[in-house]
Tab-separated table of C-alpha atoms and ligand atoms in Angstrom:
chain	number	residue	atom	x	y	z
A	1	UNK	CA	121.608	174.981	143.222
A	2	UNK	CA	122.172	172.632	146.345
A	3	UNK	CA	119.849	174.410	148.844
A	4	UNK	CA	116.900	175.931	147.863
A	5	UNK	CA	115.660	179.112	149.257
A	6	UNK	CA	111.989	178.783	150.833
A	7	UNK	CA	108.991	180.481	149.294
A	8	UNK	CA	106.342	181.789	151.424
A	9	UNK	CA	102.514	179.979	150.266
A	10	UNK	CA	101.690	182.874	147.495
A	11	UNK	CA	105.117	184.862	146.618
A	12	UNK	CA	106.933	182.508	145.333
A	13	UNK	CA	110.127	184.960	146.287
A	14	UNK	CA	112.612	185.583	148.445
A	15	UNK	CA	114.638	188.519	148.815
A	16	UNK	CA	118.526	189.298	150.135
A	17	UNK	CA	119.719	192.390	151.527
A	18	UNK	CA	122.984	193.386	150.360
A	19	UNK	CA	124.961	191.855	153.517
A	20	UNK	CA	123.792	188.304	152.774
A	21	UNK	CA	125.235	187.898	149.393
A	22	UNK	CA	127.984	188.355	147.182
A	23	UNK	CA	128.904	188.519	143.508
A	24	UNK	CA	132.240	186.820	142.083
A	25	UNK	CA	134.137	189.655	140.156
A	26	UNK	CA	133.596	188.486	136.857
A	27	UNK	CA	129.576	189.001	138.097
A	28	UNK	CA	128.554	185.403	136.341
A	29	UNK	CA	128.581	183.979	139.669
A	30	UNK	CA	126.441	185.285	143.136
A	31	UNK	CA	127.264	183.245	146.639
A	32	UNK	CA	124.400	183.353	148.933
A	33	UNK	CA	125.866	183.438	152.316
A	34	UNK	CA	122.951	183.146	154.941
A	35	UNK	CA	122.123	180.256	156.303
A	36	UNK	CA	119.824	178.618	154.214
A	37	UNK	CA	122.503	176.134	152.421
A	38	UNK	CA	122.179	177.623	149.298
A	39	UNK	CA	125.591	178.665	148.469
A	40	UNK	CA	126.630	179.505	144.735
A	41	UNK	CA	124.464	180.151	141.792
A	42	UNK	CA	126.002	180.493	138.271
A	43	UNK	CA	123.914	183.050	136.466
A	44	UNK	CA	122.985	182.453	132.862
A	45	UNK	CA	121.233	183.706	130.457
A	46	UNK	CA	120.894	187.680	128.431
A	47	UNK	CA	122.117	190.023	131.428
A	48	UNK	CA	123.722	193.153	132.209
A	49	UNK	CA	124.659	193.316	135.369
A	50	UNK	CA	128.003	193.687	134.643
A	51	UNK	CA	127.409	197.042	133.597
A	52	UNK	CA	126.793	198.423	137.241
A	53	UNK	CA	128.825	199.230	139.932
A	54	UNK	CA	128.161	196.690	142.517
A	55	UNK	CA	127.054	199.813	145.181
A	56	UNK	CA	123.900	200.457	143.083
A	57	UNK	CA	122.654	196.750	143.178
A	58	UNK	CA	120.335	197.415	146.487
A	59	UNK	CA	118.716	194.252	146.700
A	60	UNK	CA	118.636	190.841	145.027
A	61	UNK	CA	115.368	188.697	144.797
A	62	UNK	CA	115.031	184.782	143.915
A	63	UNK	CA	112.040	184.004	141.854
A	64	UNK	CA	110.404	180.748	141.313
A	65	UNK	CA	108.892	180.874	137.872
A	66	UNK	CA	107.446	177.842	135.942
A	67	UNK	CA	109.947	177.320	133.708
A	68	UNK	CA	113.093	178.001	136.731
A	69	UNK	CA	114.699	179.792	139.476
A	70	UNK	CA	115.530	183.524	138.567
A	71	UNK	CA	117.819	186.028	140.253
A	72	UNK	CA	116.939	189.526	140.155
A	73	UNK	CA	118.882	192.466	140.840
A	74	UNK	CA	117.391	195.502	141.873
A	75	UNK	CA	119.596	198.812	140.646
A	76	UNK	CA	119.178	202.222	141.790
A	77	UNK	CA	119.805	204.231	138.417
A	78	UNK	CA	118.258	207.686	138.104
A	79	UNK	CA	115.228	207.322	136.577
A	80	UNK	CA	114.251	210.432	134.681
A	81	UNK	CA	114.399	210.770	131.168
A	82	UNK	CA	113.933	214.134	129.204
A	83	UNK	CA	111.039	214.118	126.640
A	84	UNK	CA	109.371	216.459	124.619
A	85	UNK	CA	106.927	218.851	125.469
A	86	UNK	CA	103.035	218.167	123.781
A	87	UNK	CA	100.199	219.488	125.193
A	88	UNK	CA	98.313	216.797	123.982
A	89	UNK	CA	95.198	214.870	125.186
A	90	UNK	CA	93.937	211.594	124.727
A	91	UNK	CA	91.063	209.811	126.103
A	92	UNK	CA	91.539	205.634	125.955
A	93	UNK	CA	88.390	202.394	125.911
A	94	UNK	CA	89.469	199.029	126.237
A	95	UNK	CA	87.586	196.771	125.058
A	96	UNK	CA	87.497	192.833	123.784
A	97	UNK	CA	87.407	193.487	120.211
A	98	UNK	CA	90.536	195.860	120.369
A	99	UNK	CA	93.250	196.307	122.622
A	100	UNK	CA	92.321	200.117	122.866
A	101	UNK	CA	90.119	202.730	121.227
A	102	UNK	CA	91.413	206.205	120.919
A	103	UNK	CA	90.156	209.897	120.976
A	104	UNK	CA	91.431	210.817	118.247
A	105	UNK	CA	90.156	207.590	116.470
A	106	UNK	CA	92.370	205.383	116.338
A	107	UNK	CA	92.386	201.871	117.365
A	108	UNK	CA	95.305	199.141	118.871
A	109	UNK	CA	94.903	195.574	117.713
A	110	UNK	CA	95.479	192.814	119.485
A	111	UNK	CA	98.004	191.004	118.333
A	112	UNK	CA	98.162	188.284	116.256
A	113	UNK	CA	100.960	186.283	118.146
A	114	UNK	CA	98.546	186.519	121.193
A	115	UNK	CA	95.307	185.490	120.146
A	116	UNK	CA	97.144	182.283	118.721
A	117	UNK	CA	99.134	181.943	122.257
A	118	UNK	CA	95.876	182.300	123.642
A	119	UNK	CA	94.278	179.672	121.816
A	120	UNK	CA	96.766	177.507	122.397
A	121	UNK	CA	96.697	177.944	125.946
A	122	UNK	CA	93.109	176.756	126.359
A	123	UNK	CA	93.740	174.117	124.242
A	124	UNK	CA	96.541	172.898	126.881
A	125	UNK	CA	94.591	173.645	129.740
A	126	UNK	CA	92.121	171.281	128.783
A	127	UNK	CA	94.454	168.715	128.770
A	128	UNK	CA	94.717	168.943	132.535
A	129	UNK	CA	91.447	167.740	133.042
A	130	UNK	CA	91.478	164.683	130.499
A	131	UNK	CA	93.890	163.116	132.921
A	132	UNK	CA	93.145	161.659	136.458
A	133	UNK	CA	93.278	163.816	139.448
A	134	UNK	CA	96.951	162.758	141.253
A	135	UNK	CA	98.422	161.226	138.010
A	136	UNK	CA	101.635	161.997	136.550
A	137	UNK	CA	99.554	163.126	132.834
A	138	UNK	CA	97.922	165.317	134.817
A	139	UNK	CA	101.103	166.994	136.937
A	140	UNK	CA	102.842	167.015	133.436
A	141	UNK	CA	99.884	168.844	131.695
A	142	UNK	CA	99.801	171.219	134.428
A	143	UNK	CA	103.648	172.094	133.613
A	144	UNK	CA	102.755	172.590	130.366
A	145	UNK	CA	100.446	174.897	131.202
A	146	UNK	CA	102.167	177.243	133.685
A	147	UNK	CA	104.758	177.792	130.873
A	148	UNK	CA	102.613	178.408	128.170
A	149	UNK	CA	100.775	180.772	130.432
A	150	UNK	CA	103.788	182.270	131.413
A	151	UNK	CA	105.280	182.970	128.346
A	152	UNK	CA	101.872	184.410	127.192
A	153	UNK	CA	102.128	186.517	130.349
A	154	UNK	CA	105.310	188.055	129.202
A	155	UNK	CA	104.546	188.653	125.449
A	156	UNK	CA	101.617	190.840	126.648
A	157	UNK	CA	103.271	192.350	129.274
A	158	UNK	CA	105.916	193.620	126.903
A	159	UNK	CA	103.377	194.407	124.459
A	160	UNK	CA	101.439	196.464	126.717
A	161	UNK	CA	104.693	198.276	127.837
A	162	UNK	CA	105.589	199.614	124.805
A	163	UNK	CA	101.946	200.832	123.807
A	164	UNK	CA	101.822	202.241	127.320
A	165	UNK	CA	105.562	204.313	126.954
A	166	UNK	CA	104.153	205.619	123.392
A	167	UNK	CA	101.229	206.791	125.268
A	168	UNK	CA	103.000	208.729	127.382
A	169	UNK	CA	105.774	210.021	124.946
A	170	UNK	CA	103.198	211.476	122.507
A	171	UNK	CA	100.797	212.782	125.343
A	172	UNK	CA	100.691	215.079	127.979
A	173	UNK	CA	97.354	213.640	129.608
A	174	UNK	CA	96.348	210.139	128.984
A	175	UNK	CA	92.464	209.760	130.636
A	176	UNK	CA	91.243	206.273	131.047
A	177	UNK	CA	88.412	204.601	132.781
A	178	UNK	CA	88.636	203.816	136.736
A	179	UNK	CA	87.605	200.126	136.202
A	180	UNK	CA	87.882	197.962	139.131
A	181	UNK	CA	90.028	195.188	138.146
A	182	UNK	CA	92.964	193.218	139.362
A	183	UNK	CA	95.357	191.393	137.989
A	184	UNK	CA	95.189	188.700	140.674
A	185	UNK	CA	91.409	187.717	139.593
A	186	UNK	CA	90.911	184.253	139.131
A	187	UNK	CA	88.054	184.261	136.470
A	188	UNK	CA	87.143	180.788	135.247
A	189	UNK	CA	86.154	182.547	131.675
A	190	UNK	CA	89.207	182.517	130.629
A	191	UNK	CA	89.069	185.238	127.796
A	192	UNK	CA	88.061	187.547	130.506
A	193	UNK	CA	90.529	187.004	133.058
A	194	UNK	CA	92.842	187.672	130.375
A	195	UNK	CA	91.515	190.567	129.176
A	196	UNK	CA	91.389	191.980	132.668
A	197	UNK	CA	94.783	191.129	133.883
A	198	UNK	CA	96.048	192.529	130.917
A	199	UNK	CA	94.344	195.661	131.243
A	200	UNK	CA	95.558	196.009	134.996
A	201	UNK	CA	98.724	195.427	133.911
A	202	UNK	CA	98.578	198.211	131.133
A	203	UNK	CA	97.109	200.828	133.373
A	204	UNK	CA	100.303	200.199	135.706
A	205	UNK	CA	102.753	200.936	132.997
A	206	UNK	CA	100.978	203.793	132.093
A	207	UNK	CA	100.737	204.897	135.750
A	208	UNK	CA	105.404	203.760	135.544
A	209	UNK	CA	105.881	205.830	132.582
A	210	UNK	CA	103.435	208.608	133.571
A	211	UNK	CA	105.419	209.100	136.446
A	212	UNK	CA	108.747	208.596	134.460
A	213	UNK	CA	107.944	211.466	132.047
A	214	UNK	CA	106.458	213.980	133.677
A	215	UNK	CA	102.960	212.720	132.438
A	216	UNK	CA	99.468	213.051	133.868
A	217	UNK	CA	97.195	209.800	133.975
A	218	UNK	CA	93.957	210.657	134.963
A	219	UNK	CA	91.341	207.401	135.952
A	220	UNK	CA	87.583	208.531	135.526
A	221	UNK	CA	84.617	207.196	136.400
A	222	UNK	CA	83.450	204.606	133.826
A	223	UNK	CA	79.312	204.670	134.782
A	224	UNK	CA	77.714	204.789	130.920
A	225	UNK	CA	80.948	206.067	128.693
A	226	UNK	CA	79.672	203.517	126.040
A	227	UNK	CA	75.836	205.065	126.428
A	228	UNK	CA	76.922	209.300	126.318
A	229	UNK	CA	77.005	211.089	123.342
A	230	UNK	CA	80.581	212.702	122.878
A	231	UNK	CA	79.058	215.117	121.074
A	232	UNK	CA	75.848	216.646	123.008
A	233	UNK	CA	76.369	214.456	126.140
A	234	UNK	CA	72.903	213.225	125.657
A	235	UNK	CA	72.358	209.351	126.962
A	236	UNK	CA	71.950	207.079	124.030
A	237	UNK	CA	71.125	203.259	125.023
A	238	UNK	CA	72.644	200.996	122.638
A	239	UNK	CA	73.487	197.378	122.854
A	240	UNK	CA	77.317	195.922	122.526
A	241	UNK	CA	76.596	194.241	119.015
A	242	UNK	CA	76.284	198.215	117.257
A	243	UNK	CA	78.827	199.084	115.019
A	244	UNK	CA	77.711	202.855	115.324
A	245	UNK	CA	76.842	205.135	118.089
A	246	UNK	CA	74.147	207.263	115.968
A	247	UNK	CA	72.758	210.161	118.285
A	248	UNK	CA	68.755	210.453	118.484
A	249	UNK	CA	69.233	214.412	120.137
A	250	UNK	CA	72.156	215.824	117.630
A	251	UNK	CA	72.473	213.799	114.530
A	252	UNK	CA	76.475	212.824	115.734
A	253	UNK	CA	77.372	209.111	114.607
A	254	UNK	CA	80.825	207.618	115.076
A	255	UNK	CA	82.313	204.511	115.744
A	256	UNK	CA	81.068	203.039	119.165
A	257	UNK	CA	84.585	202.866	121.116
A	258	UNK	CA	86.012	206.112	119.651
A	259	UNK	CA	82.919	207.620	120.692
A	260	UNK	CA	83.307	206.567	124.162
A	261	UNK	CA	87.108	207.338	124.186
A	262	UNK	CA	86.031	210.695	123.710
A	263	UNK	CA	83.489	210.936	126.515
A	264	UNK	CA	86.513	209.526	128.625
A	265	UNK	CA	88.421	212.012	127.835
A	266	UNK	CA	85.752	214.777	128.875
A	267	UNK	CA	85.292	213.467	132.151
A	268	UNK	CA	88.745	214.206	133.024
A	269	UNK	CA	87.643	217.977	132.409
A	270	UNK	CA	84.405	217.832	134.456
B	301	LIG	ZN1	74.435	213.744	120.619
């Protein structure tokens, strides 16, 4: 790269409409040809832009990423995709111990491969602050970090891609709570800014592939799901540490997050 293109403060982007660049026929090469010096890129790595008719490549996008520069090419393909028809429901709780909680009982580890990433990744960002402020240890710790993190970043977001496309292959409704978190939170408990951004970025692929399919995903509000009985509706106070919602009014025990996947799911109805 001999120019580089200039990122505004917080994007870390910059995008080319199609009259300001230009991909060599064999498509491993893309010439830039504004102004901004930066001139021909050789693109490497797993593509397949080849496959595409250069009319349906709409815009192209320079990333700055931790561990590079990355081209992306935005394609208009048609989007729809025929699936079956269900009429089922399901009502979904997140929560720190599992990845999900279903209606219908079930529940979605976390993986393995990310709680050790995640480990790891404290462990390196600890390093940071061992070294001096302004030293190289500590600029060197900090790249460390931002590639760990990334690559962390991308094993859950694929992770909570698929989960979220099953979702919405098996079911015609997926409810889930209306929780108010971003994905942009900077949390200094780290398990929890995890667990948030992670959430947010769940809900959004369920919100992609809900759209993609034909599905419906319905937010609801999440005051006391983990107090209601799904069973008589009555309010039973409990703290996080018990392993059984048992109802004082009706009798009706079950396990704590299936039990409030289930109220979720009967809010969408009210
Ligand atoms: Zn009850």
């Amino acid at each position: 790269m001999k120019g580089y293109p200039r990122f505004k403060k917080y994007s870390r982007s910059v995008e080319y409409k199609q009259q300001s660049w230009k991909l060599h026929p064999t498509k491993r090469r893309i010439t830039f040809t504004d102004k901004k010096g930066i001139g021909e890129l050789k693109l490497l790595g797993k593509w397949d832009i080849h496959t595409y008719p250069v009319e349906l490549i709409k815009r192209v996008r320079i990333v700055h990423r931790a561990d590079g520069y990355y081209v992306q090419f935005c394609v208009k393909v048609d989007n729809t995709q025929e699936v079956s028809l269900t009429t089922s429901e399901i009502g979904i709780d997140v929560g720190l111990e599992y990845f999900y909680s279903d209606s219908f009982g079930k529940h979605e580890e976390n993986p393995r491969y990310l709680r050790k990433a995640e480990k790891d990744i404290k462990r390196v960002q600890r390093n940071i602050y061992k070294n001096k402020k302004g030293s190289s240890g500590r600029r060197k710790a900090r790249g460390v970090y931002a590639r760990k993190h990334l690559k962390v970043t991308r094993q859950r977001n694929e992770h909570a891609k698929r989960l979220a496309r099953n979702l919405c292959l098996a079911n015609a409704k997926v409810v889930l709570e209306d929780l108010n978190v971003s994905g942009l939170v900077i949390n200094h408990k780290l398990a929890k800014s995890i667990t948030d951004a992670s959430w947010y970025n769940f809900r959004q692929w369920l919100e992609y592939f809900g759209e993609k399919f034909g599905r419906e995903i319905i937010a609801v509000p999440p005051h006391f799901t983990s107090q209601e009985c799904s069973n008589c509706g009555a309010r039973v106070y409990k703290s996080l540490s018990t392993k059984t919602h048992s109802c004082s009014h009706c009798g009706h025990t079950e396990q704590p997050d299936v039990n409030a996947a289930k109220v979720i799911l009967s809010r969408a109805f009210r």
